[in-house]
Amino acid sequence: MGRIAAPAARIKTPGPERPRRLRRTAALRSLVKGTRLAAGQFVMPLFVVGGRNSVEQIGSLPGHARLSVDRAVDKARELAQLGVGGVLLFGIPERKDEEGSGAADPGGPVPAALRALKDAGLPLVLAADVCLCEYTSHGHCGVIVNGDVDNDATLPLLGEAAVAYADAGADIVGPSGMMDGQVAALRGALDGAGHDGTAIMAYASKAASAFYGPFREAAGSTPAFGDRRSYQMDYANAREAIREMELDVREGADILMVKPALTSLDLLVRARERFDVPLAAYHVSGEVAMLEAAAEKGWIDRKSAALEELTAIVRAGAGIVITYLAADAARWLQEDAAR
Ligand code: PBG
């Protein structure tokens, strides 16, 4: 305090330490840049529906749409051209039921898209989200027994869904339901079906968050009653988040993911020090919605704000960023490199 309050007259020059030396020119700033983004680390979420030649815009996620399989393949081709690393598929079924049986339907939109994408032979990692919420009539991430989501009754259903996606060609499955033991259940089911080469990206620390609103609009997966706080984590708990990650590593997770990204930067830092597996962060729908809305009002610059957010996520420790901005960011990186 004393030093801060010292009279200006007593402050001489800063001495030999002048961090501004390395900020002098664009070339110097580029040379010393500590965090560089690459298109190959971005994963684009895609929402897939049945039918053909169908593109239904999602109001709360500008530039994103529910795509029929053929259109999803077109989109994936564009993404591959931009050097984006992969896609993460979510399915929106025609019918929903109590058990979310559509999740494991080999004829559902996700397996169909996986087969088509596999056939297209694109240099993209094919990942599929594994959860029941898009497929249940009540919108919860598991089956309901006595008014509550039943953990252990849900696990085999998640296992079946993961096997259906692996059968269809998924490189990675991503259990996102926050059921205890879901990673072990998936590993067991996959190995039992001969898919020991299919990797698991665990939504390890996924908070019950206000930032999933636009996604739920896109997927029609808002819970019909109650909320997700009896299975998704309390965002207030950092130690519990680390424990969730520890359990998932022990259960066989190949990649750990935290979510939402910007409200979990501290968790990324801690996880990066502690675990020797790749770390992913999900820059979720609400985070992007805020950015889009503010940019539309002219209150922030979309590109600068987006690149700043993505850089902060990578700086904190994520090597993989799942983001709706994957295509734009890849394009910006190309533009900036060409300058
Ligand atoms: C499914 C799932 C959700 C998201 C990813 N997987 C929704 C939820 O948990 O309610 C949210 C992604 C986003 O907001 O972009 N369980």
Short mmCIF file of C-alpha atoms and ligand atoms in Angstrom, two decimals:
data_model
loop_
_atom_site.label_atom_id
_atom_site.label_comp_id
_atom_site.label_asym_id
_atom_site.label_seq_id
_atom_site.Cartn_x
_atom_site.Cartn_y
_atom_site.Cartn_z
CA MET A 1 0.00 0.00 0.00
CA GLY A 2 2.78 2.40 0.99
CA ARG A 3 4.45 2.05 -2.37
CA ILE A 4 1.29 2.69 -4.30
CA ALA A 5 0.60 5.80 -2.26
CA ALA A 6 4.17 7.10 -2.69
CA PRO A 7 4.38 10.58 -4.21
CA ALA A 8 4.97 10.55 -7.96
CA ALA A 9 8.15 12.57 -7.57
CA ARG A 10 9.86 9.65 -5.83
CA ILE A 11 9.20 7.19 -8.70
CA LYS A 12 12.17 7.26 -11.07
CA THR A 13 12.59 4.99 -14.10
CA PRO A 14 11.47 1.34 -13.95
CA GLY A 15 15.06 0.03 -14.10
CA PRO A 16 16.17 -2.67 -16.54
CA GLU A 17 12.85 -4.55 -16.52
CA ARG A 18 10.81 -3.16 -19.40
CA PRO A 19 8.24 -5.70 -20.61
CA ARG A 20 7.14 -3.18 -23.22
CA ARG A 21 10.34 -3.92 -25.20
CA LEU A 22 8.75 -7.08 -26.57
CA ARG A 23 5.47 -5.36 -27.41
CA ARG A 24 7.06 -2.78 -29.66
CA THR A 25 6.25 -4.22 -33.09
CA ALA A 26 3.77 -6.70 -34.52
CA ALA A 27 6.69 -8.98 -35.45
CA LEU A 28 8.03 -8.98 -31.89
CA ARG A 29 4.56 -9.59 -30.47
CA SER A 30 4.11 -12.50 -32.82
CA LEU A 31 7.50 -13.96 -31.92
CA VAL A 32 6.78 -14.00 -28.20
CA LYS A 33 3.14 -15.05 -28.40
CA GLY A 34 2.57 -17.64 -25.69
CA THR A 35 -0.61 -19.22 -27.00
CA ARG A 36 -1.31 -19.94 -30.63
CA LEU A 37 -4.59 -21.24 -31.93
CA ALA A 38 -4.79 -23.83 -34.68
CA ALA A 39 -7.83 -24.88 -36.67
CA GLY A 40 -6.97 -28.51 -35.98
CA GLN A 41 -7.79 -28.11 -32.31
CA PHE A 42 -11.36 -26.97 -32.95
CA VAL A 43 -14.33 -29.34 -32.94
CA MET A 44 -17.64 -28.18 -34.42
CA PRO A 45 -20.91 -29.38 -32.88
CA LEU A 46 -23.44 -30.42 -35.53
CA PHE A 47 -27.16 -31.08 -35.02
CA VAL A 48 -28.45 -33.82 -37.27
CA VAL A 49 -32.05 -34.67 -38.22
CA GLY A 50 -33.69 -37.20 -40.51
CA GLY A 51 -34.86 -36.47 -44.04
CA ARG A 52 -32.98 -35.03 -46.98
CA ASN A 53 -31.88 -31.61 -48.12
CA SER A 54 -33.14 -30.03 -44.92
CA VAL A 55 -31.61 -27.00 -43.18
CA GLU A 56 -33.60 -25.59 -40.25
CA GLN A 57 -31.93 -22.49 -38.86
CA ILE A 58 -31.54 -22.35 -35.08
CA GLY A 59 -32.70 -18.92 -33.91
CA SER A 60 -30.57 -18.77 -30.80
CA LEU A 61 -27.41 -19.94 -32.58
CA PRO A 62 -26.97 -17.68 -35.60
CA GLY A 63 -25.35 -19.47 -38.54
CA HIS A 64 -26.19 -22.91 -37.15
CA ALA A 65 -28.93 -25.23 -38.29
CA ARG A 66 -30.43 -28.64 -37.79
CA LEU A 67 -29.08 -30.48 -40.81
CA SER A 68 -30.24 -33.58 -42.63
CA VAL A 69 -27.47 -36.13 -43.15
CA ASP A 70 -26.63 -35.01 -46.71
CA ARG A 71 -26.37 -31.38 -45.60
CA ALA A 72 -24.28 -32.38 -42.58
CA VAL A 73 -21.84 -34.04 -44.98
CA ASP A 74 -21.66 -30.82 -47.05
CA LYS A 75 -20.98 -28.86 -43.88
CA ALA A 76 -18.30 -31.34 -42.81
CA ARG A 77 -16.62 -30.99 -46.19
CA GLU A 78 -16.38 -27.22 -45.65
CA LEU A 79 -15.00 -27.75 -42.16
CA ALA A 80 -12.38 -30.21 -43.41
CA GLN A 81 -11.35 -27.70 -46.07
CA LEU A 82 -10.79 -25.12 -43.34
CA GLY A 83 -8.61 -27.56 -41.39
CA VAL A 84 -11.04 -27.93 -38.49
CA GLY A 85 -10.13 -30.95 -36.34
CA GLY A 86 -13.45 -32.70 -35.99
CA VAL A 87 -17.19 -32.67 -35.55
CA LEU A 88 -19.30 -33.58 -32.52
CA LEU A 89 -22.69 -34.95 -33.51
CA PHE A 90 -26.00 -34.47 -31.72
CA GLY A 91 -29.14 -36.15 -32.98
CA ILE A 92 -32.69 -34.88 -32.99
CA PRO A 93 -35.00 -37.85 -33.43
CA GLU A 94 -38.45 -37.82 -34.99
CA ARG A 95 -39.99 -39.45 -31.92
CA LYS A 96 -39.06 -39.29 -28.27
CA ASP A 97 -40.05 -41.77 -25.55
CA GLU A 98 -39.67 -42.35 -21.79
CA GLU A 99 -36.48 -44.41 -22.15
CA GLY A 100 -34.89 -42.34 -24.90
CA SER A 101 -34.64 -45.48 -27.01
CA GLY A 102 -33.89 -43.41 -30.11
CA ALA A 103 -30.38 -42.79 -28.73
CA ALA A 104 -29.31 -46.34 -29.57
CA ASP A 105 -31.33 -46.71 -32.79
CA PRO A 106 -28.87 -47.67 -35.57
CA GLY A 107 -31.32 -46.03 -38.01
CA GLY A 108 -31.30 -42.73 -36.07
CA PRO A 109 -29.80 -39.50 -37.40
CA VAL A 110 -26.45 -39.82 -35.62
CA PRO A 111 -25.52 -43.32 -36.84
CA ALA A 112 -26.77 -42.36 -40.32
CA ALA A 113 -24.61 -39.24 -40.31
CA LEU A 114 -21.60 -41.18 -39.01
CA ARG A 115 -21.90 -43.73 -41.82
CA ALA A 116 -22.22 -40.99 -44.44
CA LEU A 117 -19.31 -39.01 -43.00
CA LYS A 118 -17.18 -42.13 -42.83
CA ASP A 119 -17.98 -42.85 -46.49
CA ALA A 120 -17.01 -39.28 -47.39
CA GLY A 121 -13.50 -40.07 -46.16
CA LEU A 122 -12.85 -36.59 -44.77
CA PRO A 123 -9.82 -35.92 -42.56
CA LEU A 124 -12.05 -35.09 -39.60
CA VAL A 125 -12.36 -36.79 -36.24
CA LEU A 126 -15.92 -38.09 -35.89
CA ALA A 127 -17.23 -37.68 -32.37
CA ALA A 128 -20.74 -38.43 -31.11
CA ASP A 129 -22.33 -37.11 -27.95
CA VAL A 130 -23.82 -39.88 -25.82
CA CYS A 131 -26.81 -38.78 -23.76
CA LEU A 132 -30.50 -39.52 -23.54
CA CYS A 133 -31.84 -35.97 -23.19
CA GLU A 134 -32.43 -35.37 -26.90
CA TYR A 135 -34.32 -38.68 -27.05
CA THR A 136 -36.44 -38.72 -23.89
CA SER A 137 -39.98 -37.36 -23.89
CA HIS A 138 -39.28 -35.68 -20.51
CA GLY A 139 -35.94 -34.18 -21.61
CA HIS A 140 -33.87 -35.59 -18.75
CA CYS A 141 -30.50 -37.25 -19.35
CA GLY A 142 -31.55 -40.62 -17.94
CA VAL A 143 -34.57 -42.83 -17.30
CA ILE A 144 -37.00 -41.69 -14.63
CA VAL A 145 -37.81 -44.06 -11.77
CA ASN A 146 -40.03 -42.76 -8.96
CA GLY A 147 -39.75 -39.19 -10.18
CA ASP A 148 -35.94 -39.12 -10.27
CA VAL A 149 -33.27 -39.88 -12.85
CA ASP A 150 -32.12 -43.42 -12.10
CA ASN A 151 -28.36 -43.62 -12.48
CA ASP A 152 -27.78 -47.35 -12.79
CA ALA A 153 -30.82 -48.02 -14.97
CA THR A 154 -29.46 -45.40 -17.39
CA LEU A 155 -25.93 -46.82 -17.74
CA PRO A 156 -26.74 -49.80 -20.00
CA LEU A 157 -28.77 -47.51 -22.29
CA LEU A 158 -25.78 -45.19 -22.64
CA GLY A 159 -23.62 -48.22 -23.37
CA GLU A 160 -25.98 -49.34 -26.15
CA ALA A 161 -25.98 -45.87 -27.69
CA ALA A 162 -22.16 -45.72 -27.63
CA VAL A 163 -21.95 -49.12 -29.34
CA ALA A 164 -24.42 -47.99 -32.02
CA TYR A 165 -22.24 -44.94 -32.74
CA ALA A 166 -19.02 -46.97 -32.73
CA ASP A 167 -20.65 -49.49 -35.10
CA ALA A 168 -21.49 -46.57 -37.39
CA GLY A 169 -17.92 -45.28 -37.41
CA ALA A 170 -17.46 -42.87 -34.49
CA ASP A 171 -13.81 -42.32 -33.55
CA ILE A 172 -14.81 -40.81 -30.22
CA VAL A 173 -17.90 -41.08 -28.04
CA GLY A 174 -18.63 -38.35 -25.50
CA PRO A 175 -20.83 -39.28 -22.55
CA SER A 176 -22.45 -36.03 -21.39
CA GLY A 177 -25.17 -37.18 -19.00
CA MET A 178 -23.11 -36.90 -15.78
CA MET A 179 -24.27 -40.33 -14.58
CA ASP A 180 -21.88 -41.89 -12.06
CA GLY A 181 -19.91 -44.69 -13.69
CA GLN A 182 -20.83 -43.71 -17.25
CA VAL A 183 -17.26 -43.87 -18.53
CA ALA A 184 -16.73 -47.39 -17.16
CA ALA A 185 -20.12 -48.43 -18.56
CA LEU A 186 -19.19 -47.16 -22.01
CA ARG A 187 -15.72 -48.70 -21.92
CA GLY A 188 -17.20 -52.06 -20.95
CA ALA A 189 -19.92 -51.94 -23.58
CA LEU A 190 -17.52 -50.82 -26.33
CA ASP A 191 -14.89 -53.43 -25.51
CA GLY A 192 -17.58 -56.10 -25.29
CA ALA A 193 -18.67 -55.20 -28.82
CA GLY A 194 -15.14 -55.30 -30.21
CA HIS A 195 -14.68 -51.53 -30.20
CA ASP A 196 -11.57 -51.29 -28.06
CA GLY A 197 -10.25 -48.68 -30.48
CA THR A 198 -13.10 -46.23 -29.91
CA ALA A 199 -11.98 -43.41 -27.62
CA ILE A 200 -14.01 -41.84 -24.82
CA MET A 201 -14.06 -38.09 -24.32
CA ALA A 202 -15.65 -37.70 -20.91
CA TYR A 203 -17.75 -34.67 -20.11
CA ALA A 204 -16.03 -35.05 -16.76
CA SER A 205 -16.79 -31.79 -15.09
CA LYS A 206 -20.03 -30.54 -16.54
CA ALA A 207 -21.83 -27.92 -14.51
CA ALA A 208 -25.57 -27.40 -14.21
CA SER A 209 -25.31 -24.18 -16.14
CA ALA A 210 -27.47 -21.33 -17.33
CA PHE A 211 -25.44 -21.32 -20.55
CA TYR A 212 -27.03 -24.33 -22.27
CA GLY A 213 -30.24 -22.53 -23.18
CA PRO A 214 -29.69 -22.13 -26.93
CA PHE A 215 -28.55 -25.76 -27.22
CA ARG A 216 -31.72 -26.96 -25.56
CA GLU A 217 -33.73 -24.89 -28.00
CA ALA A 218 -31.78 -26.47 -30.85
CA ALA A 219 -32.18 -29.99 -29.53
CA GLY A 220 -35.62 -29.62 -27.98
CA SER A 221 -34.17 -31.05 -24.78
CA THR A 222 -35.35 -28.69 -22.06
CA PRO A 223 -36.45 -30.86 -19.10
CA ALA A 224 -40.25 -31.04 -18.89
CA PHE A 225 -40.05 -30.90 -15.08
CA GLY A 226 -37.39 -29.95 -12.56
CA ASP A 227 -33.81 -29.26 -13.64
CA ARG A 228 -30.53 -31.12 -14.02
CA ARG A 229 -28.98 -30.28 -10.66
CA SER A 230 -29.29 -33.80 -9.27
CA TYR A 231 -26.81 -35.04 -11.88
CA GLN A 232 -24.91 -32.10 -13.39
CA MET A 233 -22.37 -30.51 -11.07
CA ASP A 234 -22.71 -27.44 -8.89
CA TYR A 235 -20.49 -24.86 -10.59
CA ALA A 236 -19.42 -23.67 -7.16
CA ASN A 237 -17.37 -26.83 -6.49
CA ALA A 238 -13.81 -27.00 -7.80
CA ARG A 239 -12.60 -29.96 -5.72
CA GLU A 240 -15.60 -32.00 -6.76
CA ALA A 241 -14.80 -31.17 -10.38
CA ILE A 242 -11.28 -32.54 -9.95
CA ARG A 243 -12.72 -35.63 -8.28
CA GLU A 244 -15.06 -36.16 -11.22
CA MET A 245 -12.07 -35.98 -13.56
CA GLU A 246 -10.03 -38.34 -11.39
CA LEU A 247 -12.86 -40.89 -11.45
CA ASP A 248 -13.23 -40.59 -15.21
CA VAL A 249 -9.51 -41.14 -15.79
CA ARG A 250 -9.67 -44.20 -13.55
CA GLU A 251 -12.72 -45.47 -15.43
CA GLY A 252 -10.80 -45.22 -18.69
CA ALA A 253 -11.48 -41.76 -20.16
CA ASP A 254 -9.07 -40.99 -23.00
CA ILE A 255 -9.86 -37.26 -23.04
CA LEU A 256 -11.25 -35.11 -20.21
CA MET A 257 -13.61 -32.27 -20.98
CA VAL A 258 -14.77 -29.35 -18.87
CA LYS A 259 -17.89 -27.37 -19.59
CA PRO A 260 -18.82 -24.53 -19.91
CA ALA A 261 -15.37 -23.36 -20.98
CA LEU A 262 -15.23 -19.76 -19.81
CA THR A 263 -16.65 -20.44 -16.37
CA SER A 264 -14.20 -23.35 -15.89
CA LEU A 265 -10.84 -21.78 -16.74
CA ASP A 266 -9.54 -22.43 -13.21
CA LEU A 267 -10.51 -26.09 -13.57
CA LEU A 268 -8.55 -26.31 -16.81
CA VAL A 269 -5.46 -24.91 -15.12
CA ARG A 270 -5.74 -27.41 -12.29
CA ALA A 271 -6.52 -30.32 -14.58
CA ARG A 272 -3.59 -29.49 -16.88
CA GLU A 273 -1.18 -29.81 -13.95
CA ARG A 274 -2.74 -32.95 -12.63
CA PHE A 275 -3.75 -35.22 -15.49
CA ASP A 276 -1.66 -36.46 -18.38
CA VAL A 277 -4.49 -36.94 -20.86
CA PRO A 278 -5.65 -34.47 -23.51
CA LEU A 279 -7.98 -31.80 -22.13
CA ALA A 280 -10.97 -30.41 -23.95
CA ALA A 281 -13.24 -27.47 -23.17
CA TYR A 282 -16.75 -26.97 -24.49
CA HIS A 283 -17.38 -23.34 -25.40
CA VAL A 284 -21.10 -23.76 -25.02
CA SER A 285 -24.12 -22.34 -26.80
CA GLY A 286 -24.92 -19.63 -24.25
CA GLU A 287 -21.36 -18.36 -24.27
CA VAL A 288 -21.51 -17.94 -28.03
CA ALA A 289 -25.03 -16.50 -27.85
CA MET A 290 -23.80 -13.70 -25.59
CA LEU A 291 -21.03 -12.91 -28.01
CA GLU A 292 -23.31 -12.96 -31.05
CA ALA A 293 -25.92 -10.76 -29.39
CA ALA A 294 -23.40 -8.18 -28.22
CA ALA A 295 -21.69 -8.15 -31.61
CA GLU A 296 -25.03 -7.69 -33.36
CA LYS A 297 -25.71 -4.66 -31.19
CA GLY A 298 -22.31 -3.30 -32.11
CA TRP A 299 -21.19 -3.44 -28.49
CA ILE A 300 -18.18 -5.66 -29.13
CA ASP A 301 -16.14 -6.65 -32.16
CA ARG A 302 -17.13 -10.22 -32.97
CA LYS A 303 -13.84 -11.50 -34.35
CA SER A 304 -11.57 -9.93 -31.71
CA ALA A 305 -13.82 -10.98 -28.87
CA ALA A 306 -14.13 -14.53 -30.20
CA LEU A 307 -10.39 -14.99 -30.70
CA GLU A 308 -9.74 -13.56 -27.24
CA GLU A 309 -12.14 -16.06 -25.67
CA LEU A 310 -10.72 -19.02 -27.61
CA THR A 311 -7.17 -18.00 -26.74
CA ALA A 312 -8.03 -17.74 -23.03
CA ILE A 313 -9.51 -21.24 -23.14
CA VAL A 314 -6.37 -22.68 -24.73
CA ARG A 315 -4.07 -20.61 -22.48
CA ALA A 316 -5.82 -22.09 -19.45
CA GLY A 317 -4.92 -25.58 -20.63
CA ALA A 318 -7.38 -26.92 -23.19
CA GLY A 319 -5.77 -28.54 -26.21
CA ILE A 320 -9.15 -29.20 -27.80
CA VAL A 321 -11.93 -26.61 -28.01
CA ILE A 322 -15.44 -27.62 -28.94
CA THR A 323 -16.95 -24.45 -30.31
CA TYR A 324 -19.74 -23.23 -32.56
CA LEU A 325 -17.18 -20.72 -33.83
CA ALA A 326 -14.91 -23.45 -35.24
CA ALA A 327 -15.45 -22.51 -38.90
CA ASP A 328 -15.22 -18.76 -38.37
CA ALA A 329 -12.15 -19.08 -36.18
CA ALA A 330 -10.42 -21.36 -38.69
CA ARG A 331 -11.17 -18.80 -41.42
CA TRP A 332 -9.84 -15.92 -39.30
CA LEU A 333 -6.63 -17.82 -38.59
CA GLN A 334 -6.15 -18.39 -42.34
CA GLU A 335 -6.82 -14.71 -43.09
CA ASP A 336 -4.46 -13.49 -40.41
CA ALA A 337 -1.70 -15.89 -41.53
CA ALA A 338 -2.04 -14.64 -45.12
CA ARG A 339 -1.48 -11.05 -44.07
C1 PBG B 1 -26.58 -33.13 -23.47
C2 PBG B 1 -25.77 -31.92 -23.74
C3 PBG B 1 -26.07 -30.58 -23.48
C4 PBG B 1 -25.03 -29.84 -24.02
C5 PBG B 1 -24.12 -30.73 -24.53
N1 PBG B 1 -24.58 -32.01 -24.35
C6 PBG B 1 -27.28 -29.97 -22.90
C7 PBG B 1 -27.55 -30.08 -21.47
O1 PBG B 1 -26.79 -30.69 -20.70
O2 PBG B 1 -28.60 -29.59 -21.08
C8 PBG B 1 -24.94 -28.35 -24.03
C9 PBG B 1 -24.07 -27.77 -25.08
C10 PBG B 1 -24.24 -26.33 -25.34
O3 PBG B 1 -24.92 -25.59 -24.61
O4 PBG B 1 -23.67 -25.89 -26.34
N2 PBG B 1 -26.65 -33.53 -22.17
#
